[in-house]
Structure formats: C-alpha cells, structure tokens
Amino acid sequence: MNQRSESLTEAEMKALEEEFDAEVRFRPLPPFLGWIVAATLFALACYHYYTAGYGIPRATTHRGVHMGVTLALVFFSFMAFGRPRPTRPGVLAPFGLPLFDWVLAIAALVSALYVPWIFNDLAFRVGDPLPIDVLMGTILIVTLLEATRRAMGWPLPVIALLFIAYAYFGQSMPGVLAHPGSDWAGIVNHLYLTSQGIYGTALGVISTYVFHFVLFGVMATRIGLGQLFIDLASSLAGRFAGGPAKVSVLSSAMLGSISGSSIANTVTTGSLTIPAMIRIGYPRHFAAAVEAASSTGGQITPPVMGAVAFLMIEYLGVPLTTILTAALVPAFMHFFGVLVQVHLEARRRGLRGLTKDELPVAWAVFKAGWLTTLPLFVLIAILLSGRTPYLAAFWGISACIAVLAIQTIVKHGTDLRAAATDFVSGLWDAFVLGAKYSLSVTAAAALVGVVIGVVTLTGVGFKIAYMVTSVAAGWAESVSAGLSFLPFDMMSVPSLTLLFTLIMTAIVCVLMGCGIPTTANYLIMIAVAAPILGLLGVEPIVAHFFVFYFGVLADITPPVALAAYAAAGIADANAFKSGNTAFRLGMGKALVPFVFVFSPSMLLVVDGFTWSEFFLSTLGAMAGIWMLSSVFAGWLFAPLRGYERVLLTISALLLVVPSLWPTVIGILLVLPPLIRQLPMIREPVSTREANWDERDAPGG
C-alpha cells in the first residue's frame, strides 16, 4: 500500500466522505437544472435565515413548507439506485432528470403543502378524514419512504414499514403486543392530519433549530474557524509524546462543537492528523481509530451535539442551557478516555511529539484567525442569555456573514468589485451547501414521525417496557440470589433489574444506530425506551442522554462503523480492525452512561444533585477509564504482567461503580501494580521493555 504522508486534497476529501456517507452522495446535474436546484437551495436557506431572525410562521405552515421543498430537492439531488452519475436529457428525462423523479418531487411537494392549505378546516377533519385527505396522506407517506431510502438507505424505511404493519395488523399480534388495530384511513388520519405523526415534534425541531445550526456550521467552516481549531490544537498538544494523535483528539473536540457529523469531522481533521500519526510511528489501524473515535465524540460536544440537543429541549421542556450543562462532563469523559489510551500507546511505543519546526505557534495562529472565533462567541453568548436557539443561530450566521465580508475586503483591498464578487460567491456556496446537508436529516425526521405516530396510536412503547422490565427483573432475582454475599448496593434486585434493562437498551441502541443516523435513532429509541427507563425511576433527562450516547457509539461499532471506515480509507488501513480499535478507544462513551444513570449528579442539573456524589462518580469513572485503558494498552508506567492486567480489570469495573466501598476496593487493587512500577518511571522505555522480557519470558 502507498503510505500517505501528505494531507488529502479537497477533491479527495469530498470523494471519501461521499463513499462512506450516503447523506452527501449528491448526483451530478446538467448546468441549467443544477442552477435551478442551487437557487432553490439558496432560497430555502434564506427563508430559514430570515424566519430565525424575524419570526417563524405558524408551526404547521412552517413545517409543511420546509418538508415539501426539501423532499422535492431530495428527488432532484439523490439517484434512485446506484452511484451518482449524469443522466442524458430526453423525453423520459426532461432537463436531465428522469420523468419518474419529476413526478415524485411534485407529488411530495403538493402532499406536504396540502395540510397547511386546509389548516383552517383541520379541526373538522381529524378523526373523520375525507377521501382526498387519505389520498394525500398516502402519497406523502409513500414519497417520504422513497426519499429517505434514497438519502439514507433501506434501514429506516424498513423500520417505518414494520411499524405501519404493526398498526394495521394489531389484532394478529401475539400476547401483550396485541391491540385492536386500525384501518388505513385511521392510520393516515393519525400520521398525516395530527401533530402526533409526520408534522410532529421531530420535523418541527429540524425545521426550527437544526437547519439553522447546520447552516451556522457550514458558514463557520467557510470563514476558517475549523482550520483555526486544527492549528490551535497542533500548537497546544503537538509537542507531547504521540503529538499528532493528541492533536486529533483536541481538534476533533473543538471542531465537533460546531459540526454534528462524525464522518465529516473524520475526513476534515483526519486528512491532516492521520498521515502525521503514521509518520511518527503509530500503526495505520490505530491512527484511523484515534481519528474516528475522536470525531465521533463531536456529536456529544456542546453546543451543537449533532442536533439532538434541540430535540431534547422540545421533548423534555427544559432550557437549552440545561442540556448543554448536562453534556459537559460525559463529553469530557469521552475525550479523556481516548486521550489516555493515545498517551499510553505513545509511551509504550516510545513515540515522539512533533518538533518545533513542525508546529505552528499558538499566538501567531490566534492572531491570524481570531476574527473567525467571533461568530462562535456570539452564538454561545446569546444561547446563555436564555434567548431562543434559532435567534442565537441567526446572530451567529449574521456574524459569519460579517466576518466573510471583512475577509474578502482585506483580501482584495481597494478592488471592491472583486471583493463583492468573492463575497457573493462565498455566501452562495455556503448557503447552498448548508441547505444540501439538511436534506437527508429532514427526510429522516419526517419518517421518524411515522414511527412515533404508530407508538402513540398503539401504545406499543409501554407494551415493550413491560416485557423488557419483566425479563430484567427475572434475571436480577437469579443473579442477586447467587451474589447476595457481596456487600454492594449494586447486588440488590432493583439495581440489577435496572442494570440488565440498561444493557438491553444499550444493545438495541447500538444495533439501531448501525443502520440509521444518530438523530433518527435517538427519536425512535426515546419513543420506545423512555417508557422502559421511566418505569424504573430513571429521570427523563438521564434516560434521554443514555439513549443518545449509545446511538452515537454505533458510528465506531463494527460491522457498520462508518466513521472508522472513512478514517481507514485515509490511513490505507484494514477497515474492520480500525473499527474494533475505535470501539475500544471509545469505551469511555460506553461506560459513562451507566455511571450517570446510577449517579445522576454527574450530569450536574438533576434533582438531588450533591457535590459529594458528583466527585465520587466523576473521579471514580476517570480512574476506572485510566485503569481499563492500561489493560488494553498493556502499559501503566511500564509493561503490565498478566496478573496485573487481571487486577486492573477488576479495579476498573469497581472504580466506575458510583459507590464508596467498591471505589475503595478498586483503589486497593491498583496498589500492587502501582508500587511495582513507580520506581521504573524514570527509566527509558527500552529498559522497561527489557526488564519485562527478562522477568516474564518463559522460564525467566
């Protein structure tokens, strides 16, 4: 394989992102049609920018307009089958677009706008729909299924179809899953004409909040904020052992604060950090895994959090500042876990940091790019002031536009015509791209409305909750009886019931996330899993965060670890091996949700918060992550022996338990390896390796 020592070109980055992310796999269009689509995308972005600042129309109208235009654009932008390729104009393909796609685009637009059009009569039709209502609803459901299939693949449409079938064939379902069922008119009535289905909260959040923050992220990247983050991370972390890997972790955390896409973050930062990691001695698969695990963490990093933060404020009815505050410590834990493993791997391999000549100077970097940070500070300041998130996005985008204008004037000096041309071109490209990136997430959110509508229509969420908690309680009684001699609260039947329920929920979240994007996964799992955790006394905000974190983990969980595969493409590494290693690096994300369920104080904003519980759970989780990282790396301060790995594994599991006695026992188990290795800290790595070989070699 050819070793890549240079960063990828923009074209290579785009091709790699399209290869692993179906959501940005846009088809090439003939010039005239391409211009029409671009103008429509620009107009859609302008509409959202204007309404964010000057007032959003009636909810149903706003959602209908957004969905109708977006679905039409999906049929223009994504091919029905195969890789993107040009279509030759003809009788069956007017202006280079297949006739069938024209029909679907118009049908989706008309059926989406129909509900806002009859809004004044809606109160008289809900529960008793007219035949035209059922027809329009059927058309929208069909076009929605096809649009989502094109933009994201089969998994989410198949899930939606299964839920629709469940609603229709309810009388044929076994046992507790049985329900009276509904005819097709009743299903369409609930999904299409009420606010419990397609036009519900999910679509509302996407059209009211998420679009604006996607646009802000694209604008911020356009003016150079993303590059500033990467350069600052290089100057701050690059000089330490394994420097490029630590740069990857830090830059991904910062870039993730404005971008919620794991794959986009992986390609953007990985094109620079992965070749540097390989160059100083990291294995290819490890370099790819570091970037994937770090970039996935961007989805859980405030303030954007992959759009889920805005869904949470609607579902939980709490201010955005509450959600962002709750996300701080768990997000830190994720990056802390990746950073520890990166550091231990660097020490074990004796890897160097970047030299002074290879590093940018922090002050020089900030001096050159400080202006690009202004929009982010504006955004955060308005969010913290308690104003609406879309108003914060409006002023953040406005600040980006102002910075772009200043940059073009500085670049062209007195040549105002060239500056104006450059400014308009930059603004056009950013608005078009921002609107493009919102197409797939809108289709997914609207289709998830179908799933949520079936849940509310049939009550299946509570049926599943009853089944899961019954199974978990049975397991808990069996395990508790066998381990009753242990003096831990965790061994009680209620605690074990909750633990087994969490494990089953986590597995389903990861499996669902393998096929559908984070936002859709979160929406479906909250509809199904929230009642399960609610029955066991878990606070709503804690349940939402638990589901969200495990949905994100799917991006680095084989066999469908898309972020890891994208990183492997940059590193020329084995994709499956990179995915396995990325999952291991992201173990903090897998452990921490269990900790904050049993110790909610870690989220800072829950009822009954205490500092003692916060420090016990947080410091214990950090220590547990460090010990488990040492076990994976085979290194603490020197190579670990076999029995030391066993001790540290048990210690890690006890340390993350948010209770005093398990923490104390976990600390005691760390002492033997620690005492043996402390005198070796000042020895060169080669000496520590030699000592290990001499003592642990067969017959030694």
mmCIF file of N, CA, C and O in Angstrom, residues 3 244 275-284 286-287 345 349-352:
data_model
loop_
_atom_site.group_PDB
_atom_site.id
_atom_site.type_symbol
_atom_site.label_atom_id
_atom_site.label_comp_id
_atom_site.label_asym_id
_atom_site.label_seq_id
_atom_site.Cartn_x
_atom_site.Cartn_y
_atom_site.Cartn_z
ATOM 1 N N GLN A 3 1.939 4.717 1.290
ATOM 2 C CA GLN A 3 1.787 5.498 2.517
ATOM 3 C C GLN A 3 1.502 6.945 2.173
ATOM 4 O O GLN A 3 2.209 7.574 1.416
ATOM 5 N N PRO A 244 0.677 14.005 17.217
ATOM 6 C CA PRO A 244 -0.408 14.084 16.238
ATOM 7 C C PRO A 244 -1.707 13.429 16.705
ATOM 8 O O PRO A 244 -2.793 13.884 16.363
ATOM 9 N N PRO A 275 -2.068 11.059 8.509
ATOM 10 C CA PRO A 275 -0.725 10.904 7.948
ATOM 11 C C PRO A 275 0.376 11.258 8.958
ATOM 12 O O PRO A 275 1.423 10.600 8.985
ATOM 13 N N ALA A 276 0.129 12.281 9.793
ATOM 14 C CA ALA A 276 1.137 12.661 10.800
ATOM 15 C C ALA A 276 1.296 11.572 11.853
ATOM 16 O O ALA A 276 2.417 11.285 12.304
ATOM 17 N N MET A 277 0.197 10.943 12.269
ATOM 18 C CA MET A 277 0.285 9.851 13.252
ATOM 19 C C MET A 277 1.077 8.677 12.687
ATOM 20 O O MET A 277 1.922 8.081 13.380
ATOM 21 N N ILE A 278 0.811 8.331 11.437
ATOM 22 C CA ILE A 278 1.532 7.215 10.807
ATOM 23 C C ILE A 278 3.017 7.553 10.688
ATOM 24 O O ILE A 278 3.892 6.707 10.917
ATOM 25 N N ARG A 279 3.305 8.806 10.373
ATOM 26 C CA ARG A 279 4.687 9.229 10.158
ATOM 27 C C ARG A 279 5.548 9.094 11.414
ATOM 28 O O ARG A 279 6.729 8.754 11.330
ATOM 29 N N ILE A 280 4.965 9.319 12.601
ATOM 30 C CA ILE A 280 5.786 9.236 13.815
ATOM 31 C C ILE A 280 5.791 7.830 14.423
ATOM 32 O O ILE A 280 6.485 7.598 15.421
ATOM 33 N N GLY A 281 5.013 6.887 13.843
ATOM 34 C CA GLY A 281 5.145 5.507 14.288
ATOM 35 C C GLY A 281 3.899 4.797 14.759
ATOM 36 O O GLY A 281 3.959 3.615 15.123
ATOM 37 N N TYR A 282 2.733 5.456 14.771
ATOM 38 C CA TYR A 282 1.507 4.755 15.139
ATOM 39 C C TYR A 282 1.141 3.771 14.027
ATOM 40 O O TYR A 282 1.285 4.092 12.838
ATOM 41 N N PRO A 283 0.638 2.576 14.375
ATOM 42 C CA PRO A 283 0.141 1.661 13.334
ATOM 43 C C PRO A 283 -1.002 2.314 12.565
ATOM 44 O O PRO A 283 -1.744 3.139 13.106
ATOM 45 N N ARG A 284 -1.179 1.918 11.337
ATOM 46 C CA ARG A 284 -2.192 2.543 10.485
ATOM 47 C C ARG A 284 -3.593 2.397 11.072
ATOM 48 O O ARG A 284 -4.360 3.360 11.105
ATOM 49 N N PHE A 286 -4.456 1.969 14.101
ATOM 50 C CA PHE A 286 -4.604 2.735 15.335
ATOM 51 C C PHE A 286 -4.798 4.214 15.023
ATOM 52 O O PHE A 286 -5.623 4.899 15.639
ATOM 53 N N ALA A 287 -4.049 4.713 14.033
ATOM 54 C CA ALA A 287 -4.197 6.119 13.634
ATOM 55 C C ALA A 287 -5.617 6.383 13.138
ATOM 56 O O ALA A 287 -6.241 7.396 13.491
ATOM 57 N N GLU A 345 -0.362 4.402 24.587
ATOM 58 C CA GLU A 345 0.179 3.773 23.377
ATOM 59 C C GLU A 345 1.463 4.465 22.937
ATOM 60 O O GLU A 345 2.429 3.810 22.519
ATOM 61 N N ARG A 349 5.216 2.688 22.921
ATOM 62 C CA ARG A 349 5.985 2.582 21.684
ATOM 63 C C ARG A 349 7.163 3.554 21.636
ATOM 64 O O ARG A 349 7.931 3.554 20.680
ATOM 65 N N GLY A 350 7.276 4.404 22.669
ATOM 66 C CA GLY A 350 8.362 5.381 22.685
ATOM 67 C C GLY A 350 8.253 6.405 21.577
ATOM 68 O O GLY A 350 9.274 6.823 21.005
ATOM 69 N N LEU A 351 7.039 6.832 21.255
ATOM 70 C CA LEU A 351 6.829 7.754 20.139
ATOM 71 C C LEU A 351 7.098 9.193 20.566
ATOM 72 O O LEU A 351 6.799 9.595 21.686
ATOM 73 N N ARG A 352 7.604 9.951 19.654
ATOM 74 C CA ARG A 352 7.935 11.347 19.919
ATOM 75 C C ARG A 352 6.748 12.255 19.642
ATOM 76 O O ARG A 352 5.741 11.850 19.071
#
